[in-house]
PDB file of C-alpha atoms in Angstrom:
ATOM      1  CA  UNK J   5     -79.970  72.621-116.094  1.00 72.00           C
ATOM      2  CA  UNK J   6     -80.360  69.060-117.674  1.00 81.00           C
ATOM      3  CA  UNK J   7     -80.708  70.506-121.127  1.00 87.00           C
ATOM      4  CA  UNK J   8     -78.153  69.904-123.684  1.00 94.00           C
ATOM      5  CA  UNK J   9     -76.221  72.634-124.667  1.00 95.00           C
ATOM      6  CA  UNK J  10     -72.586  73.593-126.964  1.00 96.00           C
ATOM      7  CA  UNK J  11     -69.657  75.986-125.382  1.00 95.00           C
ATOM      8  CA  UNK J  12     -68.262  77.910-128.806  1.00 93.00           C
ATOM      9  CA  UNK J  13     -65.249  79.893-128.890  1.00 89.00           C
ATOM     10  CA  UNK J  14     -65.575  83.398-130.568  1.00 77.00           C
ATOM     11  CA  UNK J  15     -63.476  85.973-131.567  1.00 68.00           C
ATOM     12  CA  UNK J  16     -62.390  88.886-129.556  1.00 60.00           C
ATOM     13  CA  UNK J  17     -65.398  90.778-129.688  1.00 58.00           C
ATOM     14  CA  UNK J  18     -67.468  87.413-129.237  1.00 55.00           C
ATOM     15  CA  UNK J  19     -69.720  88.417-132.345  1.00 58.00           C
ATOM     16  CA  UNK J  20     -68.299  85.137-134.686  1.00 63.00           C
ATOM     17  CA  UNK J  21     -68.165  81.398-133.962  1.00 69.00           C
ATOM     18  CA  UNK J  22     -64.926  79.754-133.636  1.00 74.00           C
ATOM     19  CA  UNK J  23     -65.616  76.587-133.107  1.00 87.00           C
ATOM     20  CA  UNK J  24     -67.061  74.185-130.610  1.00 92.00           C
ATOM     21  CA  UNK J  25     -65.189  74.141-127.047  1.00 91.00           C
ATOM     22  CA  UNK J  26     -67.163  71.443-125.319  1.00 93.00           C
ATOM     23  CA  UNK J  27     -70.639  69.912-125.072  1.00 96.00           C
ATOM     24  CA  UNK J  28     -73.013  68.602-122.239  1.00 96.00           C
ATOM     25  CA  UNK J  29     -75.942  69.792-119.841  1.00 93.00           C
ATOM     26  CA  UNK J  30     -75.873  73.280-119.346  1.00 90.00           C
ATOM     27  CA  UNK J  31     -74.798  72.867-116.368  1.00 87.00           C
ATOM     28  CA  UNK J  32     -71.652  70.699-117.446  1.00 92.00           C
ATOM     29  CA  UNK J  33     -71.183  73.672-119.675  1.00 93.00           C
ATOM     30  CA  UNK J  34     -70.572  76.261-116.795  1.00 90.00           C
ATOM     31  CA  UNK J  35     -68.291  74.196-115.096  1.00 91.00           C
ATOM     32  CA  UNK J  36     -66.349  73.580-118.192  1.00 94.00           C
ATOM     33  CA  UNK J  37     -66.512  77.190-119.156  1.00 94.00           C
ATOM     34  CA  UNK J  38     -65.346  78.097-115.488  1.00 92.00           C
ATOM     35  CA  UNK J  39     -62.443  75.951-115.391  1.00 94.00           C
ATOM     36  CA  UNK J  40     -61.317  77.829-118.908  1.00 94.00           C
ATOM     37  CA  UNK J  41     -58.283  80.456-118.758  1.00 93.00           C
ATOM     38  CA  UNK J  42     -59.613  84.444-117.893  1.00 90.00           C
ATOM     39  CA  UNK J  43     -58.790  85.384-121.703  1.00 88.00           C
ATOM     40  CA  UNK J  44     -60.512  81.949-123.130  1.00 89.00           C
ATOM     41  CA  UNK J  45     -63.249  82.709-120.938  1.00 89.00           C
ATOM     42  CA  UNK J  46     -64.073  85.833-121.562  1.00 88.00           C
ATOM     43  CA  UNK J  47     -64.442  84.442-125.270  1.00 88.00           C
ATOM     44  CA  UNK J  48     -66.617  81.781-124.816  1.00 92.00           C
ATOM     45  CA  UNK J  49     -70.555  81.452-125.564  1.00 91.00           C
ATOM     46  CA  UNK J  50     -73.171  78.712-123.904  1.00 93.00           C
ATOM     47  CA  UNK J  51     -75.727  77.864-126.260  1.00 93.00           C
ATOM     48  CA  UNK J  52     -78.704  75.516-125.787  1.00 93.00           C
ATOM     49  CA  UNK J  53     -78.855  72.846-128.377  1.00 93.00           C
ATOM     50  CA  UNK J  54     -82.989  72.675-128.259  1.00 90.00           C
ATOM     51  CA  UNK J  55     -83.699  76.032-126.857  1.00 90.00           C
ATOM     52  CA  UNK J  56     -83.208  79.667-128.272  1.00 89.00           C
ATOM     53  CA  UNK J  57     -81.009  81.059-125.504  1.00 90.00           C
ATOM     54  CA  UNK J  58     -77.312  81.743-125.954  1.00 90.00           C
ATOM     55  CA  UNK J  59     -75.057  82.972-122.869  1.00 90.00           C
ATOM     56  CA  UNK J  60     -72.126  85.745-122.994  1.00 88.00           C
ATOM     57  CA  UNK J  61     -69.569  85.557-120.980  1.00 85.00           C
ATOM     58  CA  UNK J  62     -71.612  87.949-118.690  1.00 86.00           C
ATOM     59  CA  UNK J  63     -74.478  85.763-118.215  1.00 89.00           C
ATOM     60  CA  UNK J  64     -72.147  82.125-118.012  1.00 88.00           C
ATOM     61  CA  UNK J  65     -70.612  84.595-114.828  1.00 87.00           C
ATOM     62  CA  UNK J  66     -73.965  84.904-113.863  1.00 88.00           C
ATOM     63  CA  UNK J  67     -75.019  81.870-114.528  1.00 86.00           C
ATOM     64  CA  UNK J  68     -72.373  80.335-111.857  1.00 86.00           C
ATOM     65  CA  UNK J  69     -73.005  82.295-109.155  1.00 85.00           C
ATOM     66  CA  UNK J  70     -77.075  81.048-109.536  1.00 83.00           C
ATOM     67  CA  UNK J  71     -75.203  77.185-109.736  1.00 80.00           C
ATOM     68  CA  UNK J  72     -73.186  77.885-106.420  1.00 78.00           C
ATOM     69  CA  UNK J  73     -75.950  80.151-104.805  1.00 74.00           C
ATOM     70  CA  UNK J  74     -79.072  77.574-105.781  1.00 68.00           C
ATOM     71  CA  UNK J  75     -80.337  74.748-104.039  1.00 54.00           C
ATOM     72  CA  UNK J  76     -80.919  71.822-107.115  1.00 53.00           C
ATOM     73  CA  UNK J  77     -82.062  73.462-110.298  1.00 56.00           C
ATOM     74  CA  UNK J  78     -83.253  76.537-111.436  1.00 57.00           C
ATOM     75  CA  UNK J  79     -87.189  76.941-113.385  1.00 63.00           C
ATOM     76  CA  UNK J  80     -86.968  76.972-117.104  1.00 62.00           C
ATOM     77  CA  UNK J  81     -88.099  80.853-116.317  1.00 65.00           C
ATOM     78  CA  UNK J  82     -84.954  81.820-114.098  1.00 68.00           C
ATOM     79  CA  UNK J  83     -82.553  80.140-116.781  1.00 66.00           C
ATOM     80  CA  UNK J  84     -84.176  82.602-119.775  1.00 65.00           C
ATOM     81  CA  UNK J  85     -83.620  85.593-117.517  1.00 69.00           C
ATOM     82  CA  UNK J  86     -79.716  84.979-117.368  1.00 69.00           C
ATOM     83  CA  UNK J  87     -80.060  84.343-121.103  1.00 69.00           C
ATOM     84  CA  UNK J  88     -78.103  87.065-123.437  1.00 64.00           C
ATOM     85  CA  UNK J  89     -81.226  89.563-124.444  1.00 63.00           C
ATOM     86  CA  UNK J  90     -78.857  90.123-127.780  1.00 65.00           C
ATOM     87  CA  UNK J  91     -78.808  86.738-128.572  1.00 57.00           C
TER      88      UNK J  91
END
């Protein structure tokens, strides 16, 4: 959850970059990311800077509940199972 990692904004149908909404661990991501407005939100992407795993607003939802559900970090495995198949 260490792992560095860029929110972007995308367009409506999340399939283009907007720009870059914030920066930080992943898990400094999510919290950002959860703190954003419903329709910002539902817009936004988690990527991992060094890693090949993006998250949708689906899997960031996800994603949370594992932060508030999970004793101190998840395995490297758990975190590529939230991960957007789609990429």
């Amino acid at each position: 959850m260490s792992e560095p990692a860029t929110i972007y904004a995308a367009d409506g149908d999340g399939a283009k970059r907007e720009g870059v909404a914030g920066q930080g661990s992943l898990a400094e991501c999510a919290e950002i990311v959860e703190g954003f407005s419903p329709e910002r939100r539902a817009s936004a992407r988690i990527e991992m800077d060094a890693l090949e795993l993006r998250f949708g607003p689906q899997e960031i939802d996800e994603l949370l509940r594992f932060l508030r559900d999970e004793s101190a970090g998840l395995s490297s495995q758990e975190i590529s199972a939230i991960a957007d198949p789609d990429g």
